[in-house]
Amino acid sequence: MIGAVVTLRVLALDDWPLWRAARLAALTDSPDAFTVSLADWHGGGEEQWLARLAMPGAHNVVAVRDGEPVGLARGVPGADGYELRSVWVAPVVRGLGVGGRLLADVEEWAVRAGAPALRHCAHRQPGRDHLLPAARLHRANGDRRSGRDGQAVGIIPAMAYDLELADRIRELVATEHGVDEKRMFGGLAFLVNGNMSVAASGKGGLLVRVGPEDAGDLVDDHVRPAIMGGREMRGWLRVDTTAVDDSRLREWVDRGVSFARSLPVKTR
């Protein structure tokens, strides 16, 4: 199983057995992270699981590795806006970027639906909230605020980056190991072993990290040094959308990934 690729699968009604397997695995592994218990769902039949998947407008996604569910997340529309729920990542793939990919998938669903933000709720355990993987994941990806009824409530602002460009980058790094997705610089960044490599920028186009000694030779009419906080960032380039067709995008992604792999691994 080591080295197997993790894929995300958006579920249809016929996928209820996979949703059941993922949900039961989550409740077994992290009983404190959910408002329901394993006993509430363990004996549920097909109709009960179908009812969950049939909620109008809901978005259900499961991470799969070697045919087994290793993560899940759920997005639902509601009276208070769009919500992220039921986030779980199996221990065997924690730290491999699966949680970030699940959150990004639900966020993109919300953006395409026109949501200005994505509200998330994490079940709280007094004195233990900081230990829950879901709570840590939510804190890393949103504005965490205390809620009521034992929940930690936060807001993940909807990003303005190019979703199609993010999808194309995601496809190019799908077979790379140690890749994580994280909201950075107003966009969606792809980290390799904890180091930023390339990002779909919130300002449009691509943000790429390269060696400082190589950056100057790569600047042209469509590529310029990245400016952040009014300062030029050595080794960071901003690439216009017009310069990221399929062949050139692969070149930029390969360049960013290669440089990120040359850096020391960052541990969490």
PDB file of C-alpha atoms in Angstrom:
ATOM      1  CA  MET A   1       0.000   0.000   0.000  1.00  0.00           C
ATOM      2  CA  ILE A   2       2.990   2.275   0.484  1.00  0.00           C
ATOM      3  CA  GLY A   3       3.275   4.732  -2.370  1.00  0.00           C
ATOM      4  CA  ALA A   4      -0.233   4.072  -3.697  1.00  0.00           C
ATOM      5  CA  VAL A   5      -1.936   7.080  -5.234  1.00  0.00           C
ATOM      6  CA  VAL A   6      -4.814   8.710  -3.375  1.00  0.00           C
ATOM      7  CA  THR A   7      -7.683   9.807  -5.602  1.00  0.00           C
ATOM      8  CA  LEU A   8     -10.765  11.860  -4.790  1.00  0.00           C
ATOM      9  CA  ARG A   9     -14.172  10.558  -5.805  1.00  0.00           C
ATOM     10  CA  VAL A  10     -17.280  12.733  -5.831  1.00  0.00           C
ATOM     11  CA  LEU A  11     -20.165  10.440  -4.927  1.00  0.00           C
ATOM     12  CA  ALA A  12     -23.412   9.722  -6.722  1.00  0.00           C
ATOM     13  CA  LEU A  13     -26.344   7.832  -5.191  1.00  0.00           C
ATOM     14  CA  ASP A  14     -25.006   4.498  -6.418  1.00  0.00           C
ATOM     15  CA  ASP A  15     -21.853   5.092  -4.367  1.00  0.00           C
ATOM     16  CA  TRP A  16     -23.651   4.759  -1.023  1.00  0.00           C
ATOM     17  CA  PRO A  17     -21.635   1.616  -0.027  1.00  0.00           C
ATOM     18  CA  LEU A  18     -18.394   3.638  -0.345  1.00  0.00           C
ATOM     19  CA  TRP A  19     -19.895   6.503   1.668  1.00  0.00           C
ATOM     20  CA  ARG A  20     -20.984   4.024   4.350  1.00  0.00           C
ATOM     21  CA  ALA A  21     -17.514   2.441   4.497  1.00  0.00           C
ATOM     22  CA  ALA A  22     -15.840   5.856   4.770  1.00  0.00           C
ATOM     23  CA  ARG A  23     -18.254   7.161   7.384  1.00  0.00           C
ATOM     24  CA  LEU A  24     -18.015   4.056   9.573  1.00  0.00           C
ATOM     25  CA  ALA A  25     -14.217   4.122   9.326  1.00  0.00           C
ATOM     26  CA  ALA A  26     -14.241   7.767  10.404  1.00  0.00           C
ATOM     27  CA  LEU A  27     -16.535   7.137  13.371  1.00  0.00           C
ATOM     28  CA  THR A  28     -14.418   4.168  14.445  1.00  0.00           C
ATOM     29  CA  ASP A  29     -11.121   6.043  14.195  1.00  0.00           C
ATOM     30  CA  SER A  30     -12.223   9.454  15.532  1.00  0.00           C
ATOM     31  CA  PRO A  31     -15.375   9.070  17.648  1.00  0.00           C
ATOM     32  CA  ASP A  32     -14.747  12.380  19.440  1.00  0.00           C
ATOM     33  CA  ALA A  33     -14.688  14.352  16.190  1.00  0.00           C
ATOM     34  CA  PHE A  34     -18.352  13.897  15.297  1.00  0.00           C
ATOM     35  CA  THR A  35     -21.675  14.752  16.893  1.00  0.00           C
ATOM     36  CA  VAL A  36     -23.022  11.262  16.143  1.00  0.00           C
ATOM     37  CA  SER A  37     -21.658   7.921  17.318  1.00  0.00           C
ATOM     38  CA  LEU A  38     -20.807   4.682  15.580  1.00  0.00           C
ATOM     39  CA  ALA A  39     -23.866   3.093  17.183  1.00  0.00           C
ATOM     40  CA  ASP A  40     -26.101   5.656  15.467  1.00  0.00           C
ATOM     41  CA  TRP A  41     -25.014   4.506  12.024  1.00  0.00           C
ATOM     42  CA  HIS A  42     -23.510   1.028  12.266  1.00  0.00           C
ATOM     43  CA  GLY A  43     -26.808  -0.759  11.750  1.00  0.00           C
ATOM     44  CA  GLY A  44     -28.178   1.620   9.122  1.00  0.00           C
ATOM     45  CA  GLY A  45     -29.512   0.080   5.938  1.00  0.00           C
ATOM     46  CA  GLU A  46     -29.387   1.218   2.337  1.00  0.00           C
ATOM     47  CA  GLU A  47     -32.280   3.660   2.728  1.00  0.00           C
ATOM     48  CA  GLN A  48     -30.575   5.498   5.597  1.00  0.00           C
ATOM     49  CA  TRP A  49     -27.347   5.978   3.648  1.00  0.00           C
ATOM     50  CA  LEU A  50     -29.136   6.923   0.442  1.00  0.00           C
ATOM     51  CA  ALA A  51     -31.051   9.585   2.345  1.00  0.00           C
ATOM     52  CA  ARG A  52     -27.760  11.234   3.326  1.00  0.00           C
ATOM     53  CA  LEU A  53     -26.436  11.248  -0.233  1.00  0.00           C
ATOM     54  CA  ALA A  54     -29.771  12.421  -1.650  1.00  0.00           C
ATOM     55  CA  MET A  55     -29.755  15.757   0.212  1.00  0.00           C
ATOM     56  CA  PRO A  56     -30.471  18.391  -2.476  1.00  0.00           C
ATOM     57  CA  GLY A  57     -27.398  20.364  -3.482  1.00  0.00           C
ATOM     58  CA  ALA A  58     -24.986  18.456  -1.215  1.00  0.00           C
ATOM     59  CA  HIS A  59     -21.433  17.593  -2.297  1.00  0.00           C
ATOM     60  CA  ASN A  60     -19.922  14.375  -0.919  1.00  0.00           C
ATOM     61  CA  VAL A  61     -16.331  13.405  -1.661  1.00  0.00           C
ATOM     62  CA  VAL A  62     -14.244  10.436  -0.520  1.00  0.00           C
ATOM     63  CA  ALA A  63     -10.483   9.947  -0.758  1.00  0.00           C
ATOM     64  CA  VAL A  64      -9.622   6.435  -1.948  1.00  0.00           C
ATOM     65  CA  ARG A  65      -6.356   4.488  -1.885  1.00  0.00           C
ATOM     66  CA  ASP A  66      -6.081   0.912  -3.150  1.00  0.00           C
ATOM     67  CA  GLY A  67      -9.861   0.727  -3.273  1.00  0.00           C
ATOM     68  CA  GLU A  68     -10.278   1.661   0.398  1.00  0.00           C
ATOM     69  CA  PRO A  69     -11.649   4.962   1.760  1.00  0.00           C
ATOM     70  CA  VAL A  70      -8.971   7.007   3.530  1.00  0.00           C
ATOM     71  CA  GLY A  71     -10.774  10.332   3.877  1.00  0.00           C
ATOM     72  CA  LEU A  72     -14.058  12.115   3.395  1.00  0.00           C
ATOM     73  CA  ALA A  73     -15.623  15.558   3.390  1.00  0.00           C
ATOM     74  CA  ARG A  74     -19.085  16.922   2.806  1.00  0.00           C
ATOM     75  CA  GLY A  75     -20.409  20.275   1.635  1.00  0.00           C
ATOM     76  CA  VAL A  76     -24.034  21.256   2.187  1.00  0.00           C
ATOM     77  CA  PRO A  77     -26.082  24.355   1.359  1.00  0.00           C
ATOM     78  CA  GLY A  78     -28.093  25.774   4.220  1.00  0.00           C
ATOM     79  CA  ALA A  79     -30.017  28.745   5.513  1.00  0.00           C
ATOM     80  CA  ASP A  80     -26.810  30.264   6.915  1.00  0.00           C
ATOM     81  CA  GLY A  81     -24.787  29.648   3.745  1.00  0.00           C
ATOM     82  CA  TYR A  82     -22.612  26.826   2.501  1.00  0.00           C
ATOM     83  CA  GLU A  83     -21.067  24.556   5.135  1.00  0.00           C
ATOM     84  CA  LEU A  84     -18.154  22.136   5.286  1.00  0.00           C
ATOM     85  CA  ARG A  85     -18.926  19.054   7.371  1.00  0.00           C
ATOM     86  CA  SER A  86     -17.749  15.535   8.231  1.00  0.00           C
ATOM     87  CA  VAL A  87     -14.051  16.016   7.449  1.00  0.00           C
ATOM     88  CA  TRP A  88     -11.897  12.981   8.234  1.00  0.00           C
ATOM     89  CA  VAL A  89      -8.521  11.650   7.105  1.00  0.00           C
ATOM     90  CA  ALA A  90      -7.293   8.151   7.977  1.00  0.00           C
ATOM     91  CA  PRO A  91      -4.135   7.981  10.130  1.00  0.00           C
ATOM     92  CA  VAL A  92      -2.276   6.084   7.400  1.00  0.00           C
ATOM     93  CA  VAL A  93      -2.395   9.105   5.061  1.00  0.00           C
ATOM     94  CA  ARG A  94      -2.278  12.001   7.519  1.00  0.00           C
ATOM     95  CA  GLY A  95       0.489  14.434   6.665  1.00  0.00           C
ATOM     96  CA  LEU A  96       0.320  13.542   2.957  1.00  0.00           C
ATOM     97  CA  GLY A  97      -1.909  16.429   1.912  1.00  0.00           C
ATOM     98  CA  VAL A  98      -5.144  14.460   1.678  1.00  0.00           C
ATOM     99  CA  GLY A  99      -6.981  16.776   4.081  1.00  0.00           C
ATOM    100  CA  GLY A 100      -5.979  19.847   2.098  1.00  0.00           C
ATOM    101  CA  ARG A 101      -7.177  18.237  -1.115  1.00  0.00           C
ATOM    102  CA  LEU A 102     -10.544  17.359   0.420  1.00  0.00           C
ATOM    103  CA  LEU A 103     -11.030  20.899   1.716  1.00  0.00           C
ATOM    104  CA  ALA A 104      -9.995  22.385  -1.621  1.00  0.00           C
ATOM    105  CA  ASP A 105     -12.470  20.137  -3.435  1.00  0.00           C
ATOM    106  CA  VAL A 106     -15.373  21.241  -1.248  1.00  0.00           C
ATOM    107  CA  GLU A 107     -14.257  24.866  -1.443  1.00  0.00           C
ATOM    108  CA  GLU A 108     -14.206  24.719  -5.248  1.00  0.00           C
ATOM    109  CA  TRP A 109     -17.712  23.247  -5.201  1.00  0.00           C
ATOM    110  CA  ALA A 110     -18.841  26.200  -3.074  1.00  0.00           C
ATOM    111  CA  VAL A 111     -17.111  28.725  -5.338  1.00  0.00           C
ATOM    112  CA  ARG A 112     -18.738  27.256  -8.438  1.00  0.00           C
ATOM    113  CA  ALA A 113     -22.097  27.490  -6.660  1.00  0.00           C
ATOM    114  CA  GLY A 114     -21.492  31.213  -6.079  1.00  0.00           C
ATOM    115  CA  ALA A 115     -20.837  31.056  -2.333  1.00  0.00           C
ATOM    116  CA  PRO A 116     -18.811  34.018  -0.956  1.00  0.00           C
ATOM    117  CA  ALA A 117     -17.424  31.834   1.835  1.00  0.00           C
ATOM    118  CA  LEU A 118     -17.542  28.333   3.266  1.00  0.00           C
ATOM    119  CA  ARG A 119     -18.599  27.919   6.887  1.00  0.00           C
ATOM    120  CA  HIS A 120     -17.078  25.004   8.752  1.00  0.00           C
ATOM    121  CA  CYS A 121     -17.939  23.352  12.038  1.00  0.00           C
ATOM    122  CA  ALA A 122     -15.665  21.071  14.046  1.00  0.00           C
ATOM    123  CA  HIS A 123     -17.021  19.151  17.030  1.00  0.00           C
ATOM    124  CA  ARG A 124     -15.313  20.288  20.230  1.00  0.00           C
ATOM    125  CA  GLN A 125     -14.118  18.305  23.219  1.00  0.00           C
ATOM    126  CA  PRO A 126     -13.353  20.630  26.159  1.00  0.00           C
ATOM    127  CA  GLY A 127      -9.640  20.484  26.890  1.00  0.00           C
ATOM    128  CA  ARG A 128      -8.984  18.164  23.925  1.00  0.00           C
ATOM    129  CA  ASP A 129     -10.046  20.231  20.932  1.00  0.00           C
ATOM    130  CA  HIS A 130      -6.457  20.994  19.973  1.00  0.00           C
ATOM    131  CA  LEU A 131      -5.739  17.269  19.722  1.00  0.00           C
ATOM    132  CA  LEU A 132      -8.393  16.484  17.113  1.00  0.00           C
ATOM    133  CA  PRO A 133      -6.970  16.164  13.562  1.00  0.00           C
ATOM    134  CA  ALA A 134     -10.078  17.786  12.052  1.00  0.00           C
ATOM    135  CA  ALA A 135      -9.778  20.771  14.386  1.00  0.00           C
ATOM    136  CA  ARG A 136      -6.115  21.236  13.450  1.00  0.00           C
ATOM    137  CA  LEU A 137      -6.973  20.971   9.773  1.00  0.00           C
ATOM    138  CA  HIS A 138      -9.754  23.554  10.087  1.00  0.00           C
ATOM    139  CA  ARG A 139      -7.494  25.968  11.972  1.00  0.00           C
ATOM    140  CA  ALA A 140      -4.912  25.717   9.190  1.00  0.00           C
ATOM    141  CA  ASN A 141      -7.479  26.541   6.520  1.00  0.00           C
ATOM    142  CA  GLY A 142      -9.886  29.063   7.988  1.00  0.00           C
ATOM    143  CA  ASP A 143     -10.716  31.735  10.526  1.00  0.00           C
ATOM    144  CA  ARG A 144     -11.506  29.687  13.615  1.00  0.00           C
ATOM    145  CA  ARG A 145     -14.061  31.121  16.047  1.00  0.00           C
ATOM    146  CA  SER A 146     -15.832  29.626  19.029  1.00  0.00           C
ATOM    147  CA  GLY A 147     -19.363  28.440  18.331  1.00  0.00           C
ATOM    148  CA  ARG A 148     -22.150  26.942  20.374  1.00  0.00           C
ATOM    149  CA  ASP A 149     -23.440  23.452  21.068  1.00  0.00           C
ATOM    150  CA  GLY A 150     -19.939  22.021  21.311  1.00  0.00           C
ATOM    151  CA  GLN A 151     -18.808  23.205  17.910  1.00  0.00           C
ATOM    152  CA  ALA A 152     -15.890  25.298  16.729  1.00  0.00           C
ATOM    153  CA  VAL A 153     -17.164  27.516  13.944  1.00  0.00           C
ATOM    154  CA  GLY A 154     -15.033  29.294  11.374  1.00  0.00           C
ATOM    155  CA  ILE A 155     -15.160  30.845   7.941  1.00  0.00           C
ATOM    156  CA  ILE A 156     -13.017  29.917   4.957  1.00  0.00           C
ATOM    157  CA  PRO A 157     -13.234  32.856   2.518  1.00  0.00           C
ATOM    158  CA  ALA A 158     -13.958  31.814  -1.049  1.00  0.00           C
ATOM    159  CA  MET A 159     -10.783  32.181  -3.081  1.00  0.00           C
ATOM    160  CA  ALA A 160     -10.546  34.050  -6.372  1.00  0.00           C
ATOM    161  CA  TYR A 161      -7.936  31.846  -8.021  1.00  0.00           C
ATOM    162  CA  ASP A 162      -8.534  30.186 -11.397  1.00  0.00           C
ATOM    163  CA  LEU A 163     -10.223  26.861 -10.597  1.00  0.00           C
ATOM    164  CA  GLU A 164      -9.442  25.425 -14.020  1.00  0.00           C
ATOM    165  CA  LEU A 165      -5.759  26.294 -13.616  1.00  0.00           C
ATOM    166  CA  ALA A 166      -5.749  24.684 -10.160  1.00  0.00           C
ATOM    167  CA  ASP A 167      -7.262  21.521 -11.652  1.00  0.00           C
ATOM    168  CA  ARG A 168      -4.590  21.427 -14.362  1.00  0.00           C
ATOM    169  CA  ILE A 169      -1.813  21.795 -11.789  1.00  0.00           C
ATOM    170  CA  ARG A 170      -3.439  19.098  -9.655  1.00  0.00           C
ATOM    171  CA  GLU A 171      -3.375  16.683 -12.589  1.00  0.00           C
ATOM    172  CA  LEU A 172       0.301  17.374 -13.236  1.00  0.00           C
ATOM    173  CA  VAL A 173       1.345  16.679  -9.630  1.00  0.00           C
ATOM    174  CA  ALA A 174      -1.046  13.751  -9.082  1.00  0.00           C
ATOM    175  CA  THR A 175       1.748  11.151  -9.162  1.00  0.00           C
ATOM    176  CA  GLU A 176       4.195  13.180  -7.073  1.00  0.00           C
ATOM    177  CA  HIS A 177       4.793  12.133  -3.466  1.00  0.00           C
ATOM    178  CA  GLY A 178       4.595  14.506  -0.518  1.00  0.00           C
ATOM    179  CA  VAL A 179       2.281  17.000  -2.226  1.00  0.00           C
ATOM    180  CA  ASP A 180      -0.074  19.107  -0.125  1.00  0.00           C
ATOM    181  CA  GLU A 181      -2.543  21.840  -1.055  1.00  0.00           C
ATOM    182  CA  LYS A 182      -2.840  24.962   1.037  1.00  0.00           C
ATOM    183  CA  ARG A 183      -4.462  28.364   0.724  1.00  0.00           C
ATOM    184  CA  MET A 184      -1.641  30.888   0.425  1.00  0.00           C
ATOM    185  CA  PHE A 185      -1.124  34.300  -1.172  1.00  0.00           C
ATOM    186  CA  GLY A 186      -4.854  34.611  -1.866  1.00  0.00           C
ATOM    187  CA  GLY A 187      -4.766  31.467  -4.026  1.00  0.00           C
ATOM    188  CA  LEU A 188      -4.140  27.736  -3.857  1.00  0.00           C
ATOM    189  CA  ALA A 189      -0.541  26.624  -3.380  1.00  0.00           C
ATOM    190  CA  PHE A 190       0.923  23.185  -3.995  1.00  0.00           C
ATOM    191  CA  LEU A 191       3.581  22.274  -1.455  1.00  0.00           C
ATOM    192  CA  VAL A 192       6.138  19.493  -1.884  1.00  0.00           C
ATOM    193  CA  ASN A 193       7.546  18.091   1.363  1.00  0.00           C
ATOM    194  CA  GLY A 194       6.265  21.216   3.073  1.00  0.00           C
ATOM    195  CA  ASN A 195       7.888  23.651   0.627  1.00  0.00           C
ATOM    196  CA  MET A 196       5.835  25.792  -1.736  1.00  0.00           C
ATOM    197  CA  SER A 197       6.440  24.887  -5.386  1.00  0.00           C
ATOM    198  CA  VAL A 198       3.721  26.508  -7.487  1.00  0.00           C
ATOM    199  CA  ALA A 199       0.359  28.177  -6.924  1.00  0.00           C
ATOM    200  CA  ALA A 200      -2.761  29.200  -8.770  1.00  0.00           C
ATOM    201  CA  SER A 201      -2.555  32.852  -7.793  1.00  0.00           C
ATOM    202  CA  GLY A 202      -5.445  34.896  -6.455  1.00  0.00           C
ATOM    203  CA  LYS A 203      -4.188  37.694  -8.722  1.00  0.00           C
ATOM    204  CA  GLY A 204      -4.495  35.480 -11.778  1.00  0.00           C
ATOM    205  CA  GLY A 205      -1.942  33.311 -13.478  1.00  0.00           C
ATOM    206  CA  LEU A 206       0.738  31.283 -11.802  1.00  0.00           C
ATOM    207  CA  LEU A 207       3.130  31.853  -8.919  1.00  0.00           C
ATOM    208  CA  VAL A 208       6.280  29.723  -9.191  1.00  0.00           C
ATOM    209  CA  ARG A 209       9.210  29.240  -6.855  1.00  0.00           C
ATOM    210  CA  VAL A 210      12.567  28.777  -8.564  1.00  0.00           C
ATOM    211  CA  GLY A 211      16.202  29.096  -7.610  1.00  0.00           C
ATOM    212  CA  PRO A 212      17.138  32.756  -6.982  1.00  0.00           C
ATOM    213  CA  GLU A 213      20.113  32.373  -9.328  1.00  0.00           C
ATOM    214  CA  ASP A 214      17.795  31.231 -12.154  1.00  0.00           C
ATOM    215  CA  ALA A 215      14.960  33.720 -11.734  1.00  0.00           C
ATOM    216  CA  GLY A 216      16.517  36.566 -13.709  1.00  0.00           C
ATOM    217  CA  ASP A 217      17.048  34.449 -16.837  1.00  0.00           C
ATOM    218  CA  LEU A 218      13.382  33.423 -16.854  1.00  0.00           C
ATOM    219  CA  VAL A 219      11.883  36.907 -16.855  1.00  0.00           C
ATOM    220  CA  ASP A 220      10.257  38.025 -20.124  1.00  0.00           C
ATOM    221  CA  ASP A 221       7.142  39.846 -21.329  1.00  0.00           C
ATOM    222  CA  HIS A 222       4.876  37.321 -19.585  1.00  0.00           C
ATOM    223  CA  VAL A 223       7.022  36.443 -16.568  1.00  0.00           C
ATOM    224  CA  ARG A 224       8.050  38.912 -13.883  1.00  0.00           C
ATOM    225  CA  PRO A 225       9.434  38.836 -10.349  1.00  0.00           C
ATOM    226  CA  ALA A 226       6.765  38.348  -7.693  1.00  0.00           C
ATOM    227  CA  ILE A 227       6.071  41.359  -5.504  1.00  0.00           C
ATOM    228  CA  MET A 228       4.678  40.724  -2.025  1.00  0.00           C
ATOM    229  CA  GLY A 229       4.124  43.416   0.557  1.00  0.00           C
ATOM    230  CA  GLY A 230       5.756  45.922  -1.768  1.00  0.00           C
ATOM    231  CA  ARG A 231       8.988  43.924  -1.940  1.00  0.00           C
ATOM    232  CA  GLU A 232      10.430  41.773  -4.686  1.00  0.00           C
ATOM    233  CA  MET A 233      10.721  38.163  -3.519  1.00  0.00           C
ATOM    234  CA  ARG A 234      13.960  36.584  -4.732  1.00  0.00           C
ATOM    235  CA  GLY A 235      13.353  33.280  -6.480  1.00  0.00           C
ATOM    236  CA  TRP A 236       9.601  33.802  -6.910  1.00  0.00           C
ATOM    237  CA  LEU A 237       8.053  34.484 -10.313  1.00  0.00           C
ATOM    238  CA  ARG A 238       4.582  35.508 -11.417  1.00  0.00           C
ATOM    239  CA  VAL A 239       3.564  33.983 -14.765  1.00  0.00           C
ATOM    240  CA  ASP A 240       0.722  35.496 -16.791  1.00  0.00           C
ATOM    241  CA  THR A 241      -2.258  33.336 -17.753  1.00  0.00           C
ATOM    242  CA  THR A 242      -1.306  33.737 -21.404  1.00  0.00           C
ATOM    243  CA  ALA A 243       1.948  31.872 -20.742  1.00  0.00           C
ATOM    244  CA  VAL A 244       0.479  28.758 -19.128  1.00  0.00           C
ATOM    245  CA  ASP A 245      -0.810  26.691 -22.029  1.00  0.00           C
ATOM    246  CA  ASP A 246      -0.463  22.932 -21.527  1.00  0.00           C
ATOM    247  CA  SER A 247       3.172  22.513 -22.561  1.00  0.00           C
ATOM    248  CA  ARG A 248       4.436  25.627 -20.784  1.00  0.00           C
ATOM    249  CA  LEU A 249       2.406  24.896 -17.652  1.00  0.00           C
ATOM    250  CA  ARG A 250       4.095  21.510 -17.348  1.00  0.00           C
ATOM    251  CA  GLU A 251       7.496  23.182 -17.669  1.00  0.00           C
ATOM    252  CA  TRP A 252       6.684  25.677 -14.911  1.00  0.00           C
ATOM    253  CA  VAL A 253       5.206  23.035 -12.607  1.00  0.00           C
ATOM    254  CA  ASP A 254       8.201  20.733 -13.139  1.00  0.00           C
ATOM    255  CA  ARG A 255      10.537  23.624 -12.395  1.00  0.00           C
ATOM    256  CA  GLY A 256       8.710  24.539  -9.193  1.00  0.00           C
ATOM    257  CA  VAL A 257       8.458  20.942  -7.996  1.00  0.00           C
ATOM    258  CA  SER A 258      12.144  20.302  -8.692  1.00  0.00           C
ATOM    259  CA  PHE A 259      13.201  23.344  -6.709  1.00  0.00           C
ATOM    260  CA  ALA A 260      10.909  22.476  -3.808  1.00  0.00           C
ATOM    261  CA  ARG A 261      12.369  18.956  -3.687  1.00  0.00           C
ATOM    262  CA  SER A 262      15.880  20.451  -3.477  1.00  0.00           C
ATOM    263  CA  LEU A 263      14.993  22.103  -0.147  1.00  0.00           C
ATOM    264  CA  PRO A 264      15.068  20.452   3.285  1.00  0.00           C
ATOM    265  CA  VAL A 265      11.873  18.632   4.164  1.00  0.00           C
ATOM    266  CA  LYS A 266       9.608  20.612   6.484  1.00  0.00           C
ATOM    267  CA  THR A 267       7.883  18.574   9.142  1.00  0.00           C
ATOM    268  CA  ARG A 268       4.594  19.587  10.736  1.00  0.00           C
TER     269      ARG A 268
END
